[in-house]
CSV table of C-alpha atoms in Angstrom, one decimal:
chain,number,residue,atom,x,y,z
A,1,UNK,CA,0.0,0.0,0.0
A,2,UNK,CA,1.0,3.7,-0.2
A,3,UNK,CA,2.3,3.6,3.4
A,4,UNK,CA,4.7,0.8,2.7
A,5,UNK,CA,8.2,1.0,4.1
A,6,UNK,CA,11.0,2.9,2.4
A,7,UNK,CA,14.3,1.3,1.8
A,8,UNK,CA,17.6,3.2,1.5
A,9,UNK,CA,20.2,2.7,-1.2
A,10,UNK,CA,23.9,3.4,-0.8
A,11,UNK,CA,26.0,5.7,-3.0
A,12,UNK,CA,24.3,7.2,-6.1
A,13,UNK,CA,21.6,4.5,-6.5
A,14,UNK,CA,18.2,6.2,-6.3
A,15,UNK,CA,16.0,6.1,-3.2
A,16,UNK,CA,13.0,3.8,-3.4
A,17,UNK,CA,9.9,6.1,-4.0
A,18,UNK,CA,7.9,6.9,-0.9
A,19,UNK,CA,4.8,5.8,-2.8
A,20,UNK,CA,5.1,2.6,-4.8
A,21,UNK,CA,4.5,3.4,-8.5
A,22,UNK,CA,2.3,0.2,-8.5
A,23,UNK,CA,-0.1,2.2,-6.3
A,24,UNK,CA,-0.6,4.9,-9.0
A,25,UNK,CA,-3.7,3.4,-10.6
A,26,UNK,CA,-5.3,3.1,-7.1
A,27,UNK,CA,-4.8,6.7,-6.0
A,28,UNK,CA,-8.1,8.2,-5.5
A,29,UNK,CA,-7.6,11.9,-6.2
A,30,UNK,CA,-7.9,11.9,-9.9
A,31,UNK,CA,-8.0,15.7,-10.2
A,32,UNK,CA,-4.7,16.1,-8.4
A,33,UNK,CA,-3.1,13.4,-10.5
A,34,UNK,CA,-4.2,15.3,-13.6
A,35,UNK,CA,-2.7,18.5,-12.3
A,36,UNK,CA,0.6,16.8,-11.5
A,37,UNK,CA,0.7,15.2,-15.0
A,38,UNK,CA,0.1,18.5,-16.7
A,39,UNK,CA,2.8,20.0,-14.5
A,40,UNK,CA,5.2,17.3,-15.5
A,41,UNK,CA,4.7,18.1,-19.2
A,42,UNK,CA,5.3,21.8,-18.5
A,43,UNK,CA,8.6,21.1,-16.6
A,44,UNK,CA,10.0,18.2,-18.6
A,45,UNK,CA,12.2,18.1,-21.6
A,46,UNK,CA,12.7,15.3,-24.2
A,47,UNK,CA,15.2,12.6,-23.3
A,48,UNK,CA,16.5,9.2,-24.7
A,49,UNK,CA,14.1,7.3,-22.4
A,50,UNK,CA,11.2,9.8,-22.8
A,51,UNK,CA,10.5,13.1,-21.1
A,52,UNK,CA,12.3,13.8,-17.9
A,53,UNK,CA,12.5,16.8,-15.5
A,54,UNK,CA,16.2,17.9,-15.3
A,55,UNK,CA,17.7,20.5,-13.0
A,56,UNK,CA,18.1,22.8,-16.0
A,57,UNK,CA,14.4,22.4,-17.1
A,58,UNK,CA,13.2,22.9,-13.5
A,59,UNK,CA,15.3,26.1,-13.1
A,60,UNK,CA,14.1,27.5,-16.4
A,61,UNK,CA,10.5,27.1,-15.4
A,62,UNK,CA,10.7,28.0,-11.7
A,63,UNK,CA,13.0,31.0,-11.6
A,64,UNK,CA,11.5,32.5,-8.4
A,65,UNK,CA,12.1,29.4,-6.5
A,66,UNK,CA,15.7,29.2,-7.7
A,67,UNK,CA,16.3,32.9,-6.9
A,68,UNK,CA,14.9,32.4,-3.4
A,69,UNK,CA,16.7,29.1,-2.5
A,70,UNK,CA,19.5,28.5,-4.9
A,71,UNK,CA,20.6,25.5,-7.1
A,72,UNK,CA,21.5,23.1,-4.2
A,73,UNK,CA,17.8,22.7,-3.3
A,74,UNK,CA,16.8,22.3,-6.9
A,75,UNK,CA,19.3,19.4,-7.2
A,76,UNK,CA,17.8,17.9,-4.0
A,77,UNK,CA,14.3,18.2,-5.3
A,78,UNK,CA,15.2,16.4,-8.5
A,79,UNK,CA,17.1,13.7,-6.5
A,80,UNK,CA,14.0,13.3,-4.4
A,81,UNK,CA,12.0,12.4,-7.5
A,82,UNK,CA,14.8,10.3,-9.2
A,83,UNK,CA,13.8,6.7,-9.2
A,84,UNK,CA,16.3,5.5,-11.9
A,85,UNK,CA,19.6,7.0,-10.8
A,86,UNK,CA,19.8,9.4,-13.7
A,87,UNK,CA,19.8,12.7,-11.8
A,88,UNK,CA,16.5,13.5,-13.5
A,89,UNK,CA,12.9,12.8,-12.7
A,90,UNK,CA,10.8,10.5,-14.9
A,91,UNK,CA,7.0,10.8,-15.1
A,92,UNK,CA,6.5,8.0,-12.5
A,93,UNK,CA,9.1,9.5,-10.1
A,94,UNK,CA,7.7,13.0,-10.5
A,95,UNK,CA,4.0,11.9,-10.0
A,96,UNK,CA,4.6,9.7,-7.0
A,97,UNK,CA,6.8,12.2,-5.2
A,98,UNK,CA,4.5,15.2,-5.9
A,99,UNK,CA,1.4,13.2,-4.9
A,100,UNK,CA,3.0,12.0,-1.6
A,101,UNK,CA,4.2,15.5,-0.8
A,102,UNK,CA,0.8,17.2,-1.5
A,103,UNK,CA,-1.8,14.6,-0.7
A,104,UNK,CA,-0.1,12.0,1.4
A,105,UNK,CA,-0.6,11.4,5.1
A,106,UNK,CA,1.6,13.4,7.4
A,107,UNK,CA,3.9,10.4,7.6
A,108,UNK,CA,4.3,10.2,3.8
A,109,UNK,CA,4.9,14.0,3.5
A,110,UNK,CA,7.6,13.9,6.2
A,111,UNK,CA,9.2,10.8,4.5
A,112,UNK,CA,9.3,12.6,1.2
A,113,UNK,CA,11.0,15.6,2.8
A,114,UNK,CA,13.4,13.2,4.5
A,115,UNK,CA,14.4,11.9,1.1
A,116,UNK,CA,14.9,15.5,-0.2
A,117,UNK,CA,17.4,16.2,2.6
A,118,UNK,CA,19.0,12.8,2.6
A,119,UNK,CA,21.7,13.3,-0.1
A,120,UNK,CA,23.8,10.4,1.2
A,121,UNK,CA,20.9,7.9,1.1
A,122,UNK,CA,21.7,6.5,4.5
A,123,UNK,CA,19.2,5.3,7.1
A,124,UNK,CA,19.9,8.3,9.2
A,125,UNK,CA,20.3,12.0,8.2
A,126,UNK,CA,23.7,13.5,8.6
A,127,UNK,CA,24.2,17.1,9.8
A,128,UNK,CA,26.0,18.1,6.6
A,129,UNK,CA,23.1,16.9,4.4
A,130,UNK,CA,20.6,18.6,6.7
A,131,UNK,CA,22.5,21.8,6.7
A,132,UNK,CA,23.0,21.9,2.9
A,133,UNK,CA,19.2,22.2,2.5
A,134,UNK,CA,18.2,24.0,5.7
A,135,UNK,CA,20.8,26.7,5.5
A,136,UNK,CA,19.4,28.4,2.3
A,137,UNK,CA,15.9,27.9,3.6
A,138,UNK,CA,16.7,29.7,6.9
A,139,UNK,CA,18.7,32.4,5.0
A,140,UNK,CA,15.8,33.1,2.7
A,141,UNK,CA,13.6,33.4,5.8
A,142,UNK,CA,16.0,35.9,7.4
A,143,UNK,CA,16.2,37.9,4.1
A,144,UNK,CA,12.4,38.0,4.0
A,145,UNK,CA,12.2,39.5,7.4
A,146,UNK,CA,14.9,42.0,6.6
A,147,UNK,CA,13.9,45.5,5.5
A,148,UNK,CA,16.2,45.2,2.4
A,149,UNK,CA,14.3,43.6,-0.5
A,150,UNK,CA,17.5,43.1,-2.5
A,151,UNK,CA,20.3,42.9,0.1
A,152,UNK,CA,23.8,43.7,-0.9
A,153,UNK,CA,26.5,41.0,-0.9
A,154,UNK,CA,27.7,41.6,2.7
A,155,UNK,CA,24.2,41.5,4.1
A,156,UNK,CA,23.4,38.3,2.0
A,157,UNK,CA,26.6,36.7,3.4
A,158,UNK,CA,25.5,37.6,6.9
A,159,UNK,CA,22.0,36.0,6.3
A,160,UNK,CA,23.7,32.9,4.9
A,161,UNK,CA,25.8,32.7,8.1
A,162,UNK,CA,22.7,33.1,10.2
A,163,UNK,CA,21.1,30.3,8.1
A,164,UNK,CA,24.0,28.0,8.8
A,165,UNK,CA,23.8,28.7,12.6
A,166,UNK,CA,20.1,28.1,12.5
A,167,UNK,CA,20.6,24.8,10.7
A,168,UNK,CA,23.1,23.5,13.2
A,169,UNK,CA,21.0,24.6,16.2
A,170,UNK,CA,17.8,23.0,14.9
A,171,UNK,CA,19.6,19.8,14.1
A,172,UNK,CA,21.6,19.5,17.4
A,173,UNK,CA,18.5,20.3,19.5
A,174,UNK,CA,16.7,17.2,18.2
A,175,UNK,CA,19.6,14.8,17.6
A,176,UNK,CA,19.2,13.0,20.9
A,177,UNK,CA,21.8,10.2,20.7
A,178,UNK,CA,24.7,12.6,19.8
A,179,UNK,CA,25.6,10.4,16.8
A,180,UNK,CA,25.8,13.3,14.4
A,181,UNK,CA,22.8,11.8,12.6
A,182,UNK,CA,19.0,12.2,12.8
A,183,UNK,CA,16.5,9.3,12.5
A,184,UNK,CA,13.6,9.5,10.2
A,185,UNK,CA,11.2,9.4,13.2
A,186,UNK,CA,12.9,12.4,14.8
A,187,UNK,CA,12.9,14.3,11.4
A,188,UNK,CA,9.1,13.6,11.1
A,189,UNK,CA,8.6,15.2,14.6
A,190,UNK,CA,10.7,18.2,13.4
A,191,UNK,CA,8.5,18.6,10.3
A,192,UNK,CA,5.4,18.8,12.6
A,193,UNK,CA,6.8,21.8,14.5
A,194,UNK,CA,9.3,23.6,12.3
A,195,UNK,CA,7.7,26.4,10.3
A,196,UNK,CA,10.6,26.6,7.8
A,197,UNK,CA,10.1,22.9,6.8
A,198,UNK,CA,6.3,23.4,6.7
A,199,UNK,CA,6.8,26.3,4.3
A,200,UNK,CA,9.1,24.3,2.1
A,201,UNK,CA,6.5,21.5,1.8
A,202,UNK,CA,3.7,24.0,1.0
A,203,UNK,CA,5.8,25.8,-1.6
A,204,UNK,CA,6.8,22.6,-3.3
A,205,UNK,CA,3.2,21.4,-3.3
A,206,UNK,CA,2.2,24.6,-5.0
A,207,UNK,CA,5.1,24.3,-7.4
A,208,UNK,CA,4.5,20.7,-8.4
A,209,UNK,CA,0.7,20.7,-8.1
A,210,UNK,CA,-0.3,24.2,-9.2
A,211,UNK,CA,-3.5,25.7,-7.8
A,212,UNK,CA,-3.7,23.0,-5.2
A,213,UNK,CA,-4.4,24.5,-1.8
A,214,UNK,CA,-2.4,22.6,0.8
């Protein structure tokens, strides 16, 4: 079923999708599936194995998201949807990830975000992998609350530094076993209470499933 376990691959092998592609015919929200399929066609470009969403095609169609968060998060979003180890997202990978993120249970949504952060594809999340995504999220938050709409380089660097400090503080406050890694269960609890992660999920839902309120 859709809530089936997730297994982790080592190295550059893709992560198993949070939703099993075999579940696609049984997903009930046909309207959302239609929106996601339309969005996939908008974001994808032709490839040898059919249309895929690449980092380049994603950045071309989502410039505001790229300007706000930078290319690292774009690469992580694509990796989250990559079911074939090609550094691109096929239709199946795109649809299953977007559906889980926008319409899944809170467990599925958190697991999808865990995959986004988990660049090393290990069972537990490393601080470096967490910080690589959380730092630009927090920096964007700091810039948004700053009076300067387009901050100069020094101010931007200061915001980035604040973002890095925030990332480490958030991680270390919840990493109970002092192993330098965070379990998926702990990450799921963090998603429930961290407004920056909730905002990321909401923005990605809007981006991947346009006009869906969620």
